[in-house]
Amino acid sequence: MQSFNPPIRTLMGPGPSDIHPRVLQAMARPTIGHLDPAFIGMMDEVKELLKYAFQTKNELTMPVSAPGSAGMETCFVNLVEPGDKVIVCINGVFGNRMKENIERFGGQAVVVADDWGTAVTPAKLEAACAAHPDAKIVAFVHAETSTGACSDVKTLCEIARKYDCLSIVDAVTSLGGVELRVDEWGVDAIYSGTQKCLSCVPGISPISFSEKALDKVRNRKTKVPSWFLDLNLVMGYWAGGQKRAYHHTAPVNTLYALHESLIMLKDEGLENAWQRHAQLHQELKSGLESMGIRFVVPESQRLPQLNSVWIPDGVKDAEVRAQLLNEYNLEIGAGLGDFAGKVWRIGLMGQSCRKEKVLFCLAALQAVLPH
Ligand SMILES: *Cc1c(COP(=O)(O)O)cnc(C)c1O
């Protein structure tokens, strides 16, 4: 066996996305102790930078030391108590995973279903809230990566608040790619991932909890059934400054990478990053449509960073994707769940959302598709 040298790909699927050399170089810097004052200073900066990315002043804004799925689990394991009724909006794979979380932690899931490829319908959520006045939480996905649909966080959180429910929002694919304002929109608990629009290495999940959500965590009748994800304990580790108490060993070098990618986001400006995703989506869309390729999601509900398109008739899904990978070192995403074999998912996330990559992707598709 020898050292592993991965091929150099262009990643235009549902994540991970391409990573800037600055972020990879940050990761290669010397490992220091996770309670070293120098590291603690960097952790505090990561929290500040995450507050900017989420547009929040929430004190509990921090990176969970595990991928996006662990951020999801952190929200549900801390906020759902046995017997709690939780309204969950499902319009793709990740809404289904939320339901799985609710049920595993003893909650009772009330499902608000929308078709795959469409956003969550606010009126359906409102009807469910009215029909279940004892519900305590509303959960939904902002950017449904399995379909490319974008739901209206502001409106859905308003409905949750009106019915006295906490909101849990999945922002794994939305953070850094489309407008998201945690405080202004009144989100109570939110989680994201590093490997999508933040263009960092996989393995970290930024989260943010409002005071209202934290009250619920602090006043639970039962212990959080996960030791590792129990925020009552984790908060002591991520508390500011020298008060930090050992909980687990943070992934030191991965956090260097996150720090660097968040600095890059701050330097670009959050709103400029949103705009870049929107603009290049338009370029990709024009190119795809000129090849006769059709989008899955209605135009007003589309995510710029995740473009789901119907695989053209007579085109062999796996063969085309293999050809793109082998001949062009280009990865695009396959369909997931109900969309397997029917849909491709072309990601324009973070560093993958650059003009030259859009042009490259269009040229490669043009070359491999039958004329
Ligand atoms: C990718 C993704 C996740 C899971 O994140 P991992 O880092 O793969 O664990 C959760 N929700 C959505 C919407 C995602 O796109």
Coordinates of C-alpha atoms and ligand atoms in Angstrom, one line a residue:
M1 CA 0.0 0.0 0.0
Q2 CA 1.0 3.6 -0.7
S3 CA -0.1 7.1 0.3
F4 CA -3.5 7.9 -1.0
N5 CA -3.6 10.5 -3.7
P6 CA -7.1 11.3 -4.7
P7 CA -7.9 12.3 -8.3
I8 CA -8.4 16.0 -8.8
R9 CA -12.2 16.4 -9.4
T10 CA -14.6 19.3 -10.0
L11 CA -17.4 18.7 -7.5
M12 CA -20.8 19.8 -8.8
G13 CA -23.1 17.5 -6.9
P14 CA -25.0 17.8 -3.7
G15 CA -21.9 18.1 -1.6
P16 CA -19.1 18.0 -0.7
S17 CA -18.3 21.0 -2.8
D18 CA -14.9 22.2 -4.1
I19 CA -12.6 23.5 -1.4
H20 CA -10.3 26.6 -1.9
P21 CA -6.6 25.9 -1.4
R22 CA -6.6 28.4 1.4
V23 CA -8.9 26.2 3.4
L24 CA -6.9 23.0 2.7
Q25 CA -3.7 24.8 3.6
A26 CA -5.2 26.0 6.9
M27 CA -6.0 22.4 7.7
A28 CA -2.4 21.4 7.3
R29 CA -1.1 23.7 10.0
P30 CA 0.3 22.2 13.2
T31 CA -2.1 20.6 15.5
I32 CA -2.2 22.2 19.0
G33 CA -4.0 21.1 22.2
H34 CA -7.7 21.8 22.2
L35 CA -7.4 23.6 25.5
D36 CA -4.4 25.6 24.4
P37 CA -5.2 29.3 24.9
A38 CA -4.3 29.9 21.3
F39 CA -6.9 27.4 20.2
I40 CA -9.5 28.7 22.6
G41 CA -9.0 32.2 21.0
M42 CA -9.6 30.6 17.6
M43 CA -12.7 28.8 18.8
D44 CA -14.1 32.1 20.0
E45 CA -13.5 33.6 16.6
V46 CA -15.3 30.6 14.9
K47 CA -18.3 31.4 17.1
E48 CA -18.3 35.0 16.1
L49 CA -17.9 34.2 12.4
L50 CA -20.8 31.7 12.6
K51 CA -23.0 34.4 14.1
Y52 CA -22.3 36.5 11.1
A53 CA -23.0 33.6 8.7
F54 CA -26.3 32.8 10.5
Q55 CA -27.1 36.5 11.0
T56 CA -27.8 36.0 14.7
K57 CA -26.7 37.2 18.1
N58 CA -27.6 33.9 19.7
E59 CA -25.1 33.2 22.4
L60 CA -25.3 29.4 21.6
T61 CA -23.9 29.5 18.1
M62 CA -21.2 26.9 17.7
P63 CA -19.9 24.0 15.5
V64 CA -20.9 20.5 16.5
S65 CA -17.9 18.1 16.1
A66 CA -19.6 15.9 13.5
P67 CA -21.4 16.2 10.1
G68 CA -24.7 17.9 9.3
S69 CA -26.6 14.8 10.4
A70 CA -25.3 15.3 13.9
G71 CA -26.5 18.9 13.9
M72 CA -29.9 17.6 13.0
E73 CA -29.7 15.1 15.8
T74 CA -28.5 17.8 18.2
C75 CA -31.7 19.8 17.6
F76 CA -34.1 16.9 18.0
V77 CA -32.4 15.1 20.8
N78 CA -32.3 18.2 22.9
L79 CA -35.7 19.7 22.1
V80 CA -37.9 16.7 21.8
E81 CA -39.1 15.0 25.0
P82 CA -41.0 11.7 25.1
G83 CA -44.6 12.4 24.2
D84 CA -44.0 15.8 22.6
K85 CA -46.0 16.4 19.4
V86 CA -43.9 17.7 16.6
I87 CA -45.2 19.0 13.3
V88 CA -42.7 18.0 10.5
C89 CA -43.0 19.2 6.9
I90 CA -41.8 16.6 4.5
N91 CA -41.0 17.5 0.8
G92 CA -38.0 15.3 0.3
V93 CA -35.4 13.0 1.9
F94 CA -34.3 15.2 4.7
G95 CA -37.8 16.0 6.0
N96 CA -38.2 12.2 6.3
R97 CA -35.0 12.0 8.3
M98 CA -36.4 14.7 10.7
K99 CA -39.4 12.5 11.2
E100 CA -37.1 9.5 12.0
N101 CA -35.3 11.6 14.6
I102 CA -38.6 12.8 16.2
E103 CA -39.8 9.2 16.6
R104 CA -36.5 7.8 17.8
F105 CA -36.6 10.3 20.7
G106 CA -40.1 9.4 21.7
G107 CA -41.9 12.3 20.0
Q108 CA -45.1 12.1 18.1
A109 CA -44.7 13.2 14.5
V110 CA -47.5 15.0 12.7
V111 CA -46.6 15.1 9.0
V112 CA -47.3 18.0 6.6
A113 CA -46.6 16.5 3.2
D114 CA -45.8 18.3 0.0
D115 CA -44.9 16.9 -3.4
W116 CA -41.2 16.2 -4.1
G117 CA -39.8 19.1 -6.1
T118 CA -42.0 21.8 -4.4
A119 CA -41.6 24.0 -1.4
V120 CA -43.4 23.5 1.9
T121 CA -46.9 25.0 1.6
P122 CA -47.4 27.5 4.4
A123 CA -51.2 27.0 4.4
K124 CA -50.8 23.3 5.0
L125 CA -48.6 24.0 8.0
E126 CA -51.0 26.5 9.4
A127 CA -53.9 24.0 9.1
A128 CA -51.8 21.4 10.9
C129 CA -51.0 23.8 13.7
A130 CA -54.6 24.7 14.1
A131 CA -55.6 21.1 14.2
H132 CA -52.9 20.2 16.7
P133 CA -52.9 23.0 19.3
D134 CA -50.9 20.8 21.7
A135 CA -47.9 20.6 19.2
K136 CA -44.7 22.0 20.7
I137 CA -42.3 22.2 17.7
V138 CA -42.5 22.8 14.0
A139 CA -39.6 21.4 11.9
F140 CA -38.8 21.8 8.2
V141 CA -35.9 21.9 5.7
H142 CA -35.0 25.3 4.2
A143 CA -33.0 23.9 1.2
E144 CA -34.2 20.4 0.3
T145 CA -31.1 19.0 -1.3
S146 CA -32.8 15.9 -2.6
T147 CA -35.1 18.0 -4.8
G148 CA -33.7 21.5 -5.1
A149 CA -36.8 23.2 -3.6
C150 CA -36.4 26.3 -1.3
S151 CA -39.0 26.8 1.4
D152 CA -40.0 30.2 3.0
V153 CA -38.3 30.1 6.4
K154 CA -39.7 33.5 7.4
T155 CA -43.3 32.7 6.8
L156 CA -43.1 29.1 8.3
C157 CA -41.4 30.4 11.5
E158 CA -44.1 33.1 11.8
I159 CA -46.7 30.4 11.7
A160 CA -44.8 28.3 14.3
R161 CA -44.6 31.3 16.6
K162 CA -48.3 32.2 16.2
Y163 CA -49.2 28.7 17.5
D164 CA -46.6 28.9 20.3
C165 CA -44.3 26.3 18.7
L166 CA -40.5 26.3 18.6
S167 CA -39.0 26.1 15.1
I168 CA -36.3 23.7 14.0
V169 CA -34.8 24.5 10.6
D170 CA -32.4 22.5 8.5
A171 CA -30.0 24.9 6.8
V172 CA -27.4 22.4 5.7
T173 CA -27.5 23.4 2.1
S174 CA -28.8 26.9 2.5
L175 CA -26.2 28.6 4.7
G176 CA -24.0 30.8 2.6
G177 CA -25.9 30.0 -0.6
V178 CA -29.3 31.8 -0.2
E179 CA -30.7 34.5 2.1
L180 CA -31.0 33.3 5.6
R181 CA -31.6 35.6 8.7
V182 CA -31.9 33.6 11.9
D183 CA -32.8 36.5 14.2
E184 CA -34.9 38.6 11.9
W185 CA -36.9 35.5 10.8
G186 CA -37.3 34.2 14.4
V187 CA -35.7 30.8 13.9
D188 CA -35.4 28.9 17.3
A189 CA -33.0 26.1 16.4
I190 CA -31.0 25.7 13.3
Y191 CA -28.2 23.4 12.0
S192 CA -26.0 23.5 8.9
G193 CA -23.0 21.6 7.5
T194 CA -19.6 22.6 6.4
Q195 CA -19.3 20.8 3.1
K196 CA -22.0 22.5 1.1
C197 CA -22.1 26.3 0.5
L198 CA -19.4 27.0 3.1
S199 CA -17.0 25.0 0.9
C200 CA -15.2 23.5 3.9
V201 CA -14.2 19.9 4.5
P202 CA -17.1 17.6 5.6
G203 CA -17.4 16.7 9.3
I204 CA -18.6 19.8 11.2
S205 CA -22.2 21.0 11.8
P206 CA -22.7 24.7 12.8
I207 CA -25.8 25.1 15.0
S208 CA -27.5 28.1 16.7
F209 CA -30.2 28.1 19.4
S210 CA -32.4 31.0 20.6
E211 CA -32.8 31.7 24.3
K212 CA -36.4 30.3 24.0
A213 CA -35.0 27.0 22.6
L214 CA -32.3 26.9 25.3
D215 CA -34.9 27.4 28.0
K216 CA -36.6 24.2 26.8
V217 CA -33.3 22.4 26.9
R218 CA -32.4 23.6 30.4
N219 CA -35.9 22.8 31.8
R220 CA -36.4 19.3 30.4
K221 CA -38.2 16.8 32.6
T222 CA -36.0 14.0 31.3
K223 CA -32.2 13.8 30.6
V224 CA -31.1 14.3 27.0
P225 CA -30.8 10.7 25.8
S226 CA -27.4 11.3 24.1
W227 CA -24.4 12.1 26.2
F228 CA -22.3 13.4 23.3
L229 CA -24.9 15.8 21.9
D230 CA -26.4 17.0 25.2
L231 CA -26.2 20.8 24.9
N232 CA -26.2 21.1 28.7
L233 CA -22.8 19.5 28.7
V234 CA -21.5 20.8 25.3
M235 CA -22.3 24.4 26.2
G236 CA -19.6 24.1 29.0
Y237 CA -17.0 23.2 26.4
W238 CA -17.9 25.9 23.9
A239 CA -18.5 28.6 26.6
G240 CA -16.5 31.7 26.1
G241 CA -12.9 32.2 27.1
Q242 CA -11.0 30.3 29.8
K243 CA -14.2 28.8 31.5
R244 CA -13.9 26.0 29.0
A245 CA -14.3 22.5 30.5
Y246 CA -13.2 19.3 28.8
H247 CA -16.1 17.5 27.1
H248 CA -14.6 15.8 24.1
T249 CA -11.5 16.6 21.9
A250 CA -12.5 19.1 19.2
P251 CA -11.4 18.2 15.7
V252 CA -8.6 20.8 15.9
N253 CA -7.5 20.9 12.3
T254 CA -10.9 20.7 10.8
L255 CA -11.8 23.8 12.8
Y256 CA -8.8 25.6 11.3
A257 CA -10.4 24.8 8.0
L258 CA -13.8 26.1 9.1
H259 CA -12.3 29.3 10.5
E260 CA -10.6 29.9 7.1
S261 CA -13.7 29.3 5.1
L262 CA -15.7 31.6 7.3
I263 CA -13.1 34.3 6.9
M264 CA -13.4 33.9 3.2
L265 CA -17.2 34.2 3.4
K266 CA -16.9 37.3 5.6
D267 CA -14.4 38.9 3.1
E268 CA -16.6 38.2 0.2
G269 CA -19.7 39.4 2.1
L270 CA -22.7 37.2 2.8
E271 CA -25.0 39.1 0.5
N272 CA -22.4 39.0 -2.3
A273 CA -22.2 35.3 -1.8
W274 CA -26.0 34.9 -2.1
Q275 CA -25.9 37.0 -5.2
R276 CA -23.1 35.0 -6.8
H277 CA -25.1 31.8 -6.3
A278 CA -28.2 33.5 -7.8
Q279 CA -26.3 34.9 -10.9
L280 CA -24.4 31.7 -11.8
H281 CA -27.6 29.7 -11.4
Q282 CA -29.1 31.8 -14.2
E283 CA -26.1 31.1 -16.4
L284 CA -26.3 27.4 -15.8
K285 CA -30.1 27.5 -16.4
S286 CA -29.7 29.2 -19.7
G287 CA -27.1 26.7 -20.8
L288 CA -29.1 23.6 -19.7
E289 CA -32.3 24.9 -21.3
S290 CA -30.6 25.5 -24.6
M291 CA -29.7 21.8 -24.5
G292 CA -33.4 21.0 -24.0
I293 CA -32.9 20.0 -20.4
R294 CA -35.9 20.8 -18.1
F295 CA -35.9 21.8 -14.4
V296 CA -37.8 19.8 -11.8
V297 CA -38.7 22.6 -9.4
P298 CA -41.1 25.5 -10.4
E299 CA -39.0 28.6 -11.1
S300 CA -40.1 30.7 -8.1
Q301 CA -39.2 27.8 -5.6
R302 CA -35.8 26.9 -7.0
L303 CA -32.6 26.8 -5.1
P304 CA -29.7 28.4 -7.1
Q305 CA -27.2 26.1 -5.5
L306 CA -28.9 22.8 -6.2
N307 CA -30.2 22.4 -9.7
S308 CA -32.5 19.3 -10.1
V309 CA -33.1 18.5 -13.8
W310 CA -35.0 15.7 -15.5
I311 CA -32.6 13.2 -17.2
P312 CA -33.4 13.5 -20.9
D313 CA -35.3 10.7 -22.5
G314 CA -33.1 7.9 -23.8
V315 CA -30.1 9.0 -21.8
K316 CA -28.5 6.4 -19.5
D317 CA -28.1 7.9 -16.1
A318 CA -25.2 6.0 -14.6
E319 CA -23.3 5.8 -17.9
V320 CA -23.3 9.6 -18.4
R321 CA -22.3 10.3 -14.8
A322 CA -19.5 7.7 -15.1
Q323 CA -18.3 9.3 -18.3
L324 CA -18.3 12.8 -16.8
L325 CA -16.3 11.4 -13.9
N326 CA -13.8 9.4 -15.8
E327 CA -13.3 11.6 -18.9
Y328 CA -13.8 15.1 -17.3
N329 CA -13.1 14.5 -13.6
L330 CA -16.5 16.1 -13.1
E331 CA -19.0 14.9 -10.4
I332 CA -22.7 15.7 -10.7
G333 CA -25.3 14.2 -8.3
A334 CA -27.6 11.3 -8.9
G335 CA -31.3 11.4 -8.0
L336 CA -32.1 10.4 -4.4
G337 CA -35.0 8.4 -3.2
D338 CA -38.1 8.8 -5.4
F339 CA -35.9 10.7 -7.9
A340 CA -33.3 7.9 -8.4
G341 CA -32.6 7.3 -12.1
K342 CA -34.9 10.2 -13.1
V343 CA -33.1 13.3 -12.0
W344 CA -29.6 14.8 -11.9
R345 CA -28.6 17.2 -9.2
I346 CA -26.1 19.8 -10.3
G347 CA -24.6 21.7 -7.4
L348 CA -23.3 25.2 -7.5
M349 CA -22.2 25.4 -3.9
G350 CA -19.5 27.7 -2.5
Q351 CA -16.3 27.3 -4.5
S352 CA -18.1 25.1 -7.0
C353 CA -20.2 28.2 -7.8
R354 CA -17.7 29.9 -10.1
K355 CA -18.2 31.1 -13.7
E356 CA -15.5 28.9 -15.1
K357 CA -17.0 25.8 -13.5
V358 CA -20.5 26.5 -14.9
L359 CA -19.0 26.8 -18.3
F360 CA -17.0 23.6 -17.8
C361 CA -20.0 21.7 -16.6
L362 CA -22.1 22.8 -19.6
A363 CA -19.3 22.0 -22.1
A364 CA -18.8 18.5 -20.5
L365 CA -22.6 17.7 -20.6
Q366 CA -22.8 19.0 -24.2
A367 CA -19.9 16.6 -25.1
V368 CA -21.3 13.5 -23.5
L369 CA -25.0 13.8 -24.3
P370 CA -26.3 12.3 -27.6
H371 CA -27.0 15.0 -30.2
Ligands
LIG1 C1 -26.3 17.0 3.4 C2 -27.5 17.3 4.1 C3 -27.7 16.8 5.4 C4 -26.7 15.9 6.1 O1 -25.4 16.4 6.2 P1 -24.2 15.4 6.4 O2 -23.0 16.4 6.6 O3 -24.1 14.6 5.1 O4 -24.4 14.6 7.6 C5 -28.8 17.2 6.1 N1 -29.8 18.0 5.5 C6 -29.6 18.4 4.3 C7 -30.7 19.3 3.7 C8 -28.5 18.1 3.6 O5 -28.4 18.6 2.3

